[in-house]
Coordinates of C-alpha atoms and ligand atoms in Angstrom, one line a residue:
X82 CA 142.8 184.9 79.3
X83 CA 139.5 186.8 79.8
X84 CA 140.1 187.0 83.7
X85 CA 143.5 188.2 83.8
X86 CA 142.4 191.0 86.0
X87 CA 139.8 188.8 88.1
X88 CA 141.8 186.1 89.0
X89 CA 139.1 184.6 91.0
X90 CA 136.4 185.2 88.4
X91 CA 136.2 181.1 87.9
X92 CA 135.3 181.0 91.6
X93 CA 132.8 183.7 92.0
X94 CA 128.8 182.7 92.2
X95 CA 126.3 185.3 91.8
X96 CA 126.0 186.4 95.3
X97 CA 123.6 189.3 97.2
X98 CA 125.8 188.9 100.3
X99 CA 126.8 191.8 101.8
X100 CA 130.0 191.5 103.9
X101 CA 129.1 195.1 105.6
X102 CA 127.0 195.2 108.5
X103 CA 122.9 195.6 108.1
X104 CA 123.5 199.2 108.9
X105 CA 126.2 200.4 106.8
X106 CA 124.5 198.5 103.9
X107 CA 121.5 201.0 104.7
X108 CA 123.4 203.6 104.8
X109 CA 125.0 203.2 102.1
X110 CA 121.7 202.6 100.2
X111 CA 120.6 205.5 101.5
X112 CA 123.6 208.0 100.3
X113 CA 122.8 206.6 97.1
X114 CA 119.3 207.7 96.9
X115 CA 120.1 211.2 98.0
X116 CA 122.7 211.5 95.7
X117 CA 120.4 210.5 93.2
X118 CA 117.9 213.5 94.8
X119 CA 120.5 215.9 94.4
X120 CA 121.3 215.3 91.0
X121 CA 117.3 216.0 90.2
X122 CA 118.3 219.3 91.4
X123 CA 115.4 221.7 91.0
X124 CA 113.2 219.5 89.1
X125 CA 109.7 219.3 89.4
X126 CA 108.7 218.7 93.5
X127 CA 105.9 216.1 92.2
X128 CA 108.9 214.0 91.2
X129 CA 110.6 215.3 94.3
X130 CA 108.0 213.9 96.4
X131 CA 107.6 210.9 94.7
X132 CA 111.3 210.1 94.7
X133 CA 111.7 210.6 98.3
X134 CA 108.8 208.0 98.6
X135 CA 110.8 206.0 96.8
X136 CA 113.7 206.5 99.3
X137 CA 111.2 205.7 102.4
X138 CA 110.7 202.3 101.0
X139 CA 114.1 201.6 100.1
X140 CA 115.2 202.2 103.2
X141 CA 112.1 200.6 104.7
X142 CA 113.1 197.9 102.5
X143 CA 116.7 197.5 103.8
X144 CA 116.0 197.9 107.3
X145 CA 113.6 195.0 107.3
X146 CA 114.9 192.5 104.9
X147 CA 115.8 189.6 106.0
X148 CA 119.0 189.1 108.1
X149 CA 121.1 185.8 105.8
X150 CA 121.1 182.7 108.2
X151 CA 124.3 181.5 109.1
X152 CA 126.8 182.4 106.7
X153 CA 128.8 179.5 105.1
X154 CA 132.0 178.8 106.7
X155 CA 134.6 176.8 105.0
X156 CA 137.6 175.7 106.3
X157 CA 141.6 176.1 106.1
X158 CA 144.3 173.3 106.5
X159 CA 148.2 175.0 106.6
X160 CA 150.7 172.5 105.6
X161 CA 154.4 173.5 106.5
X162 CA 156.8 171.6 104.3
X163 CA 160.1 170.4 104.8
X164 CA 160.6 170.7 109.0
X165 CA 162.1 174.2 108.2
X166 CA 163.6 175.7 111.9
X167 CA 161.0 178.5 112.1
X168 CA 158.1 175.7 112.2
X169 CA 158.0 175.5 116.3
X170 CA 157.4 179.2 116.2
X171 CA 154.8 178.7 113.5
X172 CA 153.0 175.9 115.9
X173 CA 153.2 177.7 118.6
X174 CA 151.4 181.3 116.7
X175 CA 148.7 178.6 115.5
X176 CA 148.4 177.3 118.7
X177 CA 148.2 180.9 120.7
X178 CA 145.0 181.1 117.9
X179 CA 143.5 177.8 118.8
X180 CA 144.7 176.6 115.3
X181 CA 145.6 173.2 114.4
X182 CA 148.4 172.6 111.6
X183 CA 150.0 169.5 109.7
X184 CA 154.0 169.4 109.6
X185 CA 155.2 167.9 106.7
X186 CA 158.8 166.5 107.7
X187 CA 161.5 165.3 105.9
X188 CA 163.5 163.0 108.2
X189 CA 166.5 163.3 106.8
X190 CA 166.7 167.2 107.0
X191 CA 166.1 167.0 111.5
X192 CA 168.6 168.7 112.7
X193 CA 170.8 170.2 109.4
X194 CA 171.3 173.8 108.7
X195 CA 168.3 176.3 108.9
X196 CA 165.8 173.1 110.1
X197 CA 164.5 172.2 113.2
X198 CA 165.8 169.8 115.8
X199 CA 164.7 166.2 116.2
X200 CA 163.5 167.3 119.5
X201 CA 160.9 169.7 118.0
X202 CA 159.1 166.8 116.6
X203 CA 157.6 165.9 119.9
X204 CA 156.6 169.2 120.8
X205 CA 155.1 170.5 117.7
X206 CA 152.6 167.6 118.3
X207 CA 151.9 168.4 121.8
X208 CA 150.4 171.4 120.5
X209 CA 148.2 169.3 118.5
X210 CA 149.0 169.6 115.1
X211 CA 149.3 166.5 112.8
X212 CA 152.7 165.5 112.3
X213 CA 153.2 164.0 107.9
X214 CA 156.0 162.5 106.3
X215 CA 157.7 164.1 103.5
X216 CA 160.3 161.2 103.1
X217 CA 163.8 160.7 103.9
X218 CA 165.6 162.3 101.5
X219 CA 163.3 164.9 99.5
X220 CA 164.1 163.3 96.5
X221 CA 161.5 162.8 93.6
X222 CA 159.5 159.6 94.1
X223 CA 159.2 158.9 90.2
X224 CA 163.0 159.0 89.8
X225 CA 163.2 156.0 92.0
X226 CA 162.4 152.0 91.7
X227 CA 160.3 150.7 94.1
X228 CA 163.2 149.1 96.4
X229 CA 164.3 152.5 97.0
X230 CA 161.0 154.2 97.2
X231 CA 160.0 151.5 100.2
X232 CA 162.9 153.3 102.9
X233 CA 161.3 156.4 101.7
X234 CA 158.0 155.5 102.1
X235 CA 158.7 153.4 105.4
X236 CA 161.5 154.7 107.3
X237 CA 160.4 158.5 107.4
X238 CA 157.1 156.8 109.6
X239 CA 159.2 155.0 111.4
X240 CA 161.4 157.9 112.4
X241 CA 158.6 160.2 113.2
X242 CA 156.8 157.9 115.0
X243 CA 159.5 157.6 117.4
X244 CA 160.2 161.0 117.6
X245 CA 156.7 161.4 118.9
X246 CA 156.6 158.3 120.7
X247 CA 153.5 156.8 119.3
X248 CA 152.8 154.7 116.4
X249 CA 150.4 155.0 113.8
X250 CA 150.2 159.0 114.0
X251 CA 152.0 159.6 110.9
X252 CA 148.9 158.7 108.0
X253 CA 149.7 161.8 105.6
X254 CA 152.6 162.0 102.7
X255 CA 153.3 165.2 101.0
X256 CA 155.4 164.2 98.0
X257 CA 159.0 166.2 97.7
X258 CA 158.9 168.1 94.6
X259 CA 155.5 167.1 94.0
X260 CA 156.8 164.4 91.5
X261 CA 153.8 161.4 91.6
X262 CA 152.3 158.8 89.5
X263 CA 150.0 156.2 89.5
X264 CA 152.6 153.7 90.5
X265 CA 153.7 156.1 93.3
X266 CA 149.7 156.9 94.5
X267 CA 148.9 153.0 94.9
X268 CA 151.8 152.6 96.9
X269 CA 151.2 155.6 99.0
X270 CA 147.9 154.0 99.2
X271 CA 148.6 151.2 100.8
X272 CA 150.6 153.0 103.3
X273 CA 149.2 156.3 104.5
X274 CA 145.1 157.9 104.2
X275 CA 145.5 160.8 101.9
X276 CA 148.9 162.1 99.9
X277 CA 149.5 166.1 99.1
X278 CA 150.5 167.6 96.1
X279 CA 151.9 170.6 95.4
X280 CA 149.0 172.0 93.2
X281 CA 150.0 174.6 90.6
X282 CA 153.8 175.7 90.4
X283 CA 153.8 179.1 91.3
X284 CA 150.0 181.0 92.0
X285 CA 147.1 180.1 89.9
X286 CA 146.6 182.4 87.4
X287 CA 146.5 180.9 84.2
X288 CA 144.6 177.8 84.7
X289 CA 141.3 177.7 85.4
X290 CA 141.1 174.0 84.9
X291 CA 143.6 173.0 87.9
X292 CA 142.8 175.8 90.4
X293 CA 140.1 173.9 92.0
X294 CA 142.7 171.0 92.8
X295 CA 143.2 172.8 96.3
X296 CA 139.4 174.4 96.9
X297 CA 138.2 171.1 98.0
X298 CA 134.2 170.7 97.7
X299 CA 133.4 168.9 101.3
X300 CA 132.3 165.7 100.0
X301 CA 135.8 165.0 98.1
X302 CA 137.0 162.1 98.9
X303 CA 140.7 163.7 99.4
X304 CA 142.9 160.9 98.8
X305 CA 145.4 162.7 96.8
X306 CA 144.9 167.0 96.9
X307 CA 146.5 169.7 95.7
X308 CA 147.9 172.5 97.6
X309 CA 147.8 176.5 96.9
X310 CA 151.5 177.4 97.1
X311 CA 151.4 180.5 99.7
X312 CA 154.3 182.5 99.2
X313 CA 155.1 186.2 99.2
X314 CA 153.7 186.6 95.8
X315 CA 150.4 184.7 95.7
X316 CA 149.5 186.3 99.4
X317 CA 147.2 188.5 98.4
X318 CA 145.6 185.8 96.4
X319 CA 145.1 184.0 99.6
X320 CA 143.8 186.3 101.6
X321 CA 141.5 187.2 98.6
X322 CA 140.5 183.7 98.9
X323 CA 140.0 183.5 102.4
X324 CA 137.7 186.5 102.6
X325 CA 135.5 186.0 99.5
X326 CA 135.5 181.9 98.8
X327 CA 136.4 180.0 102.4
X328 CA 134.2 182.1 103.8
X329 CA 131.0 181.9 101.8
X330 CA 131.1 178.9 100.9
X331 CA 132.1 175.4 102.4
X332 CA 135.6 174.2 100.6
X333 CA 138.3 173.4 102.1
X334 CA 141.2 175.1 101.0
X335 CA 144.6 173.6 101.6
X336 CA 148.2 175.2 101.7
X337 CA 151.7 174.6 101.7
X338 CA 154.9 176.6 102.4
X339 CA 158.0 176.8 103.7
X340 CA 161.0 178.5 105.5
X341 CA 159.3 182.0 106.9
X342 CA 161.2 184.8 105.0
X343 CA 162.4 182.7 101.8
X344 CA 160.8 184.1 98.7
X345 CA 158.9 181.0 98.4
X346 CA 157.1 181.6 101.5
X347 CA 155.1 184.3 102.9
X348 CA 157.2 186.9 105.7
X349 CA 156.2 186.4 109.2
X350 CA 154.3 190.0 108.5
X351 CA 151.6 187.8 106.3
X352 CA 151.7 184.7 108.0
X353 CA 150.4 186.9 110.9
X354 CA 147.7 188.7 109.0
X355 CA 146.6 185.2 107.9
X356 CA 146.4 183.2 110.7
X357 CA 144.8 186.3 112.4
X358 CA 142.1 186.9 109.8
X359 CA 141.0 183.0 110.3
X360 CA 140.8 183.4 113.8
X361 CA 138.2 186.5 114.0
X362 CA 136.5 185.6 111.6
X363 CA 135.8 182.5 113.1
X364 CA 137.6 180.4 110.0
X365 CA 138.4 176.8 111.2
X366 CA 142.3 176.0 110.8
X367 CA 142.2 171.9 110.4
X368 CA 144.8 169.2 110.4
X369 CA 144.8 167.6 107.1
X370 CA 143.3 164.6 109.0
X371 CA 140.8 166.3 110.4
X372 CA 139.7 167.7 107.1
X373 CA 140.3 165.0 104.6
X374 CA 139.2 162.0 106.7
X375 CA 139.0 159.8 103.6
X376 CA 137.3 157.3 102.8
X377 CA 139.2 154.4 101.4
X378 CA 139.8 150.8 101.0
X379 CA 140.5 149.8 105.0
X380 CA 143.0 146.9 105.3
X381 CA 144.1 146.8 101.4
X382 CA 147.0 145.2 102.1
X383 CA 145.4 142.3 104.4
X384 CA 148.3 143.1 107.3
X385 CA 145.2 143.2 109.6
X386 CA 143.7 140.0 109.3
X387 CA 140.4 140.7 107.8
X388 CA 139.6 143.7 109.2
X389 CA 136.9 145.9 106.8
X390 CA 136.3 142.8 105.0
X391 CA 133.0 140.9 104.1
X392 CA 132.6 137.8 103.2
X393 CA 129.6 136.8 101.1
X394 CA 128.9 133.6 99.5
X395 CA 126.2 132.2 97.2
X396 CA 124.9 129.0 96.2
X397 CA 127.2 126.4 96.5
X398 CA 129.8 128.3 98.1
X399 CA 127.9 128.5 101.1
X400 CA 129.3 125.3 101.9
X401 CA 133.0 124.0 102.0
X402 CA 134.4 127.6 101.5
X403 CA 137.0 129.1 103.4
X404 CA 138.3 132.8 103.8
X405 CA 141.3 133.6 105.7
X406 CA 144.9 135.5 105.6
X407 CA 148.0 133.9 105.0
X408 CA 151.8 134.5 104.9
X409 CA 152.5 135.5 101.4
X410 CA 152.7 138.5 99.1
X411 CA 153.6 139.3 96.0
X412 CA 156.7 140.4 94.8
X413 CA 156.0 144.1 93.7
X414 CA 157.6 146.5 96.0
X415 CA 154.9 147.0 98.1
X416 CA 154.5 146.8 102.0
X417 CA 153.2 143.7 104.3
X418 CA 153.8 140.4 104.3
X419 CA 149.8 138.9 104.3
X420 CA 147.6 137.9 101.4
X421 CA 143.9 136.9 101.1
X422 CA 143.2 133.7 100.4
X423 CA 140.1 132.5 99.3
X424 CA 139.5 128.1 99.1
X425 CA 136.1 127.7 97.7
X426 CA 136.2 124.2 96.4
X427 CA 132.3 124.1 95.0
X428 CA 131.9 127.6 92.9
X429 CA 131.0 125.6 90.3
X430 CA 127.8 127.1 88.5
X431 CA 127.3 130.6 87.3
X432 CA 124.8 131.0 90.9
X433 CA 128.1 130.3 92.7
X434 CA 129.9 132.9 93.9
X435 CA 132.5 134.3 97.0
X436 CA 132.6 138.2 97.6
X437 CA 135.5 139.5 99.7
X438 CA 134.1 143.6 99.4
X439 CA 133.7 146.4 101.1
X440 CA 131.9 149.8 100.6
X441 CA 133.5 153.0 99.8
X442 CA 131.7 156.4 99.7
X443 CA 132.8 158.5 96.8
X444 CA 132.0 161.2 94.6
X445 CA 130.4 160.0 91.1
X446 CA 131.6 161.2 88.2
X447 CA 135.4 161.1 88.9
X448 CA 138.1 158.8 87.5
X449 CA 139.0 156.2 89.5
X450 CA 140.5 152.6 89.1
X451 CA 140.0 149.3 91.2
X452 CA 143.5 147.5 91.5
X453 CA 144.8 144.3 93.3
X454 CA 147.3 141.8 92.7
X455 CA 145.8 138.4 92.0
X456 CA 146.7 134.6 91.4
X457 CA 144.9 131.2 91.8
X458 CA 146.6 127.8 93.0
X459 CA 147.1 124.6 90.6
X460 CA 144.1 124.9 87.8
X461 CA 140.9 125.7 88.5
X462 CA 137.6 124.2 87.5
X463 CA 134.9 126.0 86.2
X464 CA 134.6 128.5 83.0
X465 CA 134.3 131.3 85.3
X466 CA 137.4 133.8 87.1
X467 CA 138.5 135.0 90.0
X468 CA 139.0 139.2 89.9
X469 CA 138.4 142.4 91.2
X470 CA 134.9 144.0 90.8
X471 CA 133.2 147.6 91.1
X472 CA 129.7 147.9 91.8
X473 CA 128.1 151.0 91.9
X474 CA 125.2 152.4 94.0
X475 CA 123.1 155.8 94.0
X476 CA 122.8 157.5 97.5
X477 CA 120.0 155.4 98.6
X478 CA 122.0 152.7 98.4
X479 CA 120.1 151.4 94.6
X480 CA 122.4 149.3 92.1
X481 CA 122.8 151.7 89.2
X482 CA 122.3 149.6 86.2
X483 CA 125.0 149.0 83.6
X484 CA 127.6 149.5 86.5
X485 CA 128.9 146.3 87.3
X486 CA 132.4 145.8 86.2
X487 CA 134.9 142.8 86.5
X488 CA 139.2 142.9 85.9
X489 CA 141.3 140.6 84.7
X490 CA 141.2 136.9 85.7
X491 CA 143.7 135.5 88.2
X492 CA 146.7 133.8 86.4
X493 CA 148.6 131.2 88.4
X494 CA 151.6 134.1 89.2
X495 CA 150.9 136.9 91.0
X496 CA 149.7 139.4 88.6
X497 CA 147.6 142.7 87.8
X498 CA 143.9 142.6 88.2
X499 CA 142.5 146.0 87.4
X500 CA 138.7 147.5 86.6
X501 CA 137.7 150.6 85.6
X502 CA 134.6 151.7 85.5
X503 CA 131.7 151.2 82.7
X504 CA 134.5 149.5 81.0
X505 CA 133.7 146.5 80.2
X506 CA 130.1 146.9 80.1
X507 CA 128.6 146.9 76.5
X508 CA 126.9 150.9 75.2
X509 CA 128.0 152.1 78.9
X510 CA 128.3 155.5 79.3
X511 CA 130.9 157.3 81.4
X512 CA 133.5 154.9 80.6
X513 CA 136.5 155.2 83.1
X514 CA 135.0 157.1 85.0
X515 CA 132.0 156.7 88.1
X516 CA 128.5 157.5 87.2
X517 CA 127.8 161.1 87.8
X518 CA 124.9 159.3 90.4
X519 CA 127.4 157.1 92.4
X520 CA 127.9 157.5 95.8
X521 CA 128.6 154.5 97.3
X522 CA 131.0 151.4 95.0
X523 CA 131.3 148.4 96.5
X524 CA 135.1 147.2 95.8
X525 CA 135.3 143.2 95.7
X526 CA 137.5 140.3 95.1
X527 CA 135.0 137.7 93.4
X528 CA 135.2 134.3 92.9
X529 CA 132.2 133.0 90.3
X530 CA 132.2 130.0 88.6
X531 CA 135.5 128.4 89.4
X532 CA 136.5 126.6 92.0
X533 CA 139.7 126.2 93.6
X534 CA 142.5 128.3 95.7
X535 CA 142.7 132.3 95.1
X536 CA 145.0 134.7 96.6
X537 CA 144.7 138.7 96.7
X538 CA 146.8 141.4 98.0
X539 CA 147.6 145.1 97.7
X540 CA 143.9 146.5 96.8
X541 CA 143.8 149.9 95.4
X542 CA 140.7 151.6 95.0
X543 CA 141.7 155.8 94.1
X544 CA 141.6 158.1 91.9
X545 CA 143.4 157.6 88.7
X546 CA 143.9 158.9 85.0
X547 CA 141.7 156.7 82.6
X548 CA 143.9 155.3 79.5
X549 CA 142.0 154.1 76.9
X550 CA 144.8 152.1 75.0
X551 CA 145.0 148.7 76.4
X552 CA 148.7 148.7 77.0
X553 CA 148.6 152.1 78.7
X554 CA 146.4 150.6 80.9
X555 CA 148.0 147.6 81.9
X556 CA 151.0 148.9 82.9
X557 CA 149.3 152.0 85.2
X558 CA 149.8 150.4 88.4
X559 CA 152.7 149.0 87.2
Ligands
ZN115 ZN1 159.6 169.8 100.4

């Protein structure tokens, strides 16, 4: 590797900041310039002269120059893994600092050797950290079916939650072992706001593909993020990154570790200089939350009524259609006990449609895959479908053209309905992936030209890895 001895060469811009004060800058500038005058030694006092002119209006030059605006500041999330029993003293050093943290906790583990007690739970978020789950049993998540992924999934919320003695609090997963897949991330996603991996095994140096996985650009959309595994190793890494990338520029770098003094976690020495270093130089320490707000699909699994949803209907379907949620959901492992259900008797005619979207702001360019489960009622009439649809938009809100993609139609059992996007659309560039111009994709169910009873549950819209073999496909979300 050419950068072996740089490992932050892939990060590095070309940059005239100078992290000295104005003043030592000049006088360094100056030292160099007399140097420079003493090497002439007794040359010719013409050139004397005119060299130290040429000092006069470098320093001239550096004592006017314009002072940078406000420097970039980006910001840092610390993740502690596990619910290890030197955490509380870890909130507590990021609280004296006015820091916020996010606790990843395995419920199972409360209260065994070397972890913290149940008890902590509470008070680690009085502090105001953001308490995650790291499931029940820190066991991989791809080793399991989805029956005994759900108590994993499910239960460690449910235990936290009463721990802190609130609900809903608990909307981050790190995944043991860091052991996902696409099955794994749509059921997260139905279940919690963003999912942590555990970026690159051990430091960084060696890929320069993956490393960005945990510098965050600010408009990711942070569903699913890697980490930066801090440990006594890759410390100076970190603080390397701190001081020349988090704080000239506006990423967000996020880390994860574990039981203070193991060798897979920094010594309380380095935890120290870290969280110190953020707080004078004026680094923010975030909560995952806080930092990786989203956004995604609201309501995907319809437990909340209709709650993000918009209806839309045209043509017929303005009259006689009906759009509600009803007990039933398919049998697939996943959470909730509501479907959509969509009765649009007169969708008819190619001008007759019912849209059931919503809008999601993302980042063009990346992978991503629009999922839900789908089936229709008896046999509908019409030579038209019910599916899932992506529709993209530029950031002033413009259709881009070519970018309207439909999934599979409905079947009468509950089954897979999945777009990706350009896909299906004839010459399209970027094929399973956004449109480097996107920024906005409305995510629908969409009834056109057949009329009858529809039913939809479980939408995914997230990142994904594009297949391009059929089968592969089909069997992503499983
Ligand atoms: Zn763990």
């Amino acid at each position: 590797m050419s950068n072996n001895n740089d490992p932050l060469a892939i990060f590095r811009e070309p940059s005239d900041i100078d992290w000295r004060s104005d003043e030592e800058a000049t006088y360094d500038g100056l030292d160099q310039r007399v140097t420079s005058l003493e090497e002439a030694g007794t040359g010719d006092i013409t050139e004397l002269t005119t060299r130290v002119q040429v000092v006069e209006t470098e320093v001239d030059r550096l004592v006017h120059r314009p002072v940078p605006a406000l420097r970039a500041r980006g910001a840092v999330v610390f993740t502690w893994d596990d619910g290890w029993d030197t955490h509380p003293q870890v909130a507590q050093w990021h609280a004296d600092r006015g820091q916020k943290a996010t606790f990843y906790l395995t419920t199972g583990l409360l209260g065994g050797a070397q972890h913290m007690p149940a008890s902590a739970v509470a008070d680690i978020f009085a502090l105001g950290h953001e308490i995650g789950s790291h499931s029940v049993n820190h066991v991989s998540m791809t080793g399991l079916t989805a029956a005994q992924r759900q108590p994993e999934w499910d239960n460690s919320v449910a235990t936290l939650d009463g721990l802190i003695g609130l609900s809903g609090q608990v909307r981050s997963y790190a995944y043991p072992l860091g052991d996902h897949s696409d099955v794994t991330d749509r059921e997260a996603y139905l279940r919690y706001d963003r999912v942590a991996l555990t970026g690159l095994a051990q430091g960084f140096i060696g890929s320069s593909t993956k490393a960005g996985n945990w510098l965050l650009r600010p408009d990711y959309e942070g569903f699913k993020h890697g980490r930066f595994p801090w440990n006594q190793q890759t410390h100076s890494q970190l603080m390397a990154i701190l001081r020349d990338q988090v704080m000239a520029n506006a990423v967000t770098l996020t880390t994860y570790a574990h039981q203070i003094g193991n060798p897979d976690t920094p010594t309380e020495e380095q935890v120290l200089e870290a969280l110190d270093f953020c707080e004078a130089n004026g680094i923010p320490c975030l909560t995952t939350a806080e930092a990786l707000p989203g956004p995604k699909v609201v309501n995907g699994g319809f437990e909340n009524d209709l709650v993000g949803w918009t209806v839309i209907t045209a043509g017929a379907a303005a009259t006689g259609t009906t759009v509600s949620v009803v007990d039933d959901a398919p049998a697939t492992g996943l959470n909730g006990s509501k479907s959509l259900r969509i009765v649009s008797p007169n969708t008819t005619t190619s001008s007759d449609s019912v849209t059931v979207s919503q809008t999601v702001a993302v980042q063009g360019g990346r992978s991503f895959a629009l999922s839900a489960q789908i089936r229709h009622e008896g046999t509908p009439t019409g030579t038209g479908k019910f599916s899932v649809r992506i529709n993209e938009f530029d950031e002033n809100g413009t259709s881009i053209p070519g970018r309207s993609v439909r999934g599979t139609a409905s079947t009468s059992a509950w089954a897979q309905s999945t777009a990706w996007p350009g896909e299906s659309t004839a010459g399209a560039s970027y094929v399973g992936v956004l449109h480097p111009d996107t920024r906005l994709v409305q995510v629908a169910l969409y009834v056109q030209e057949a009329a009858g009873t529809f039913y939809a549950d479980h939408v995914y819209f997230g990142p994904t890895t594009y297949q391009t073999s059929t089968t592969a496909r089909a069997s992503l979300f499983g």
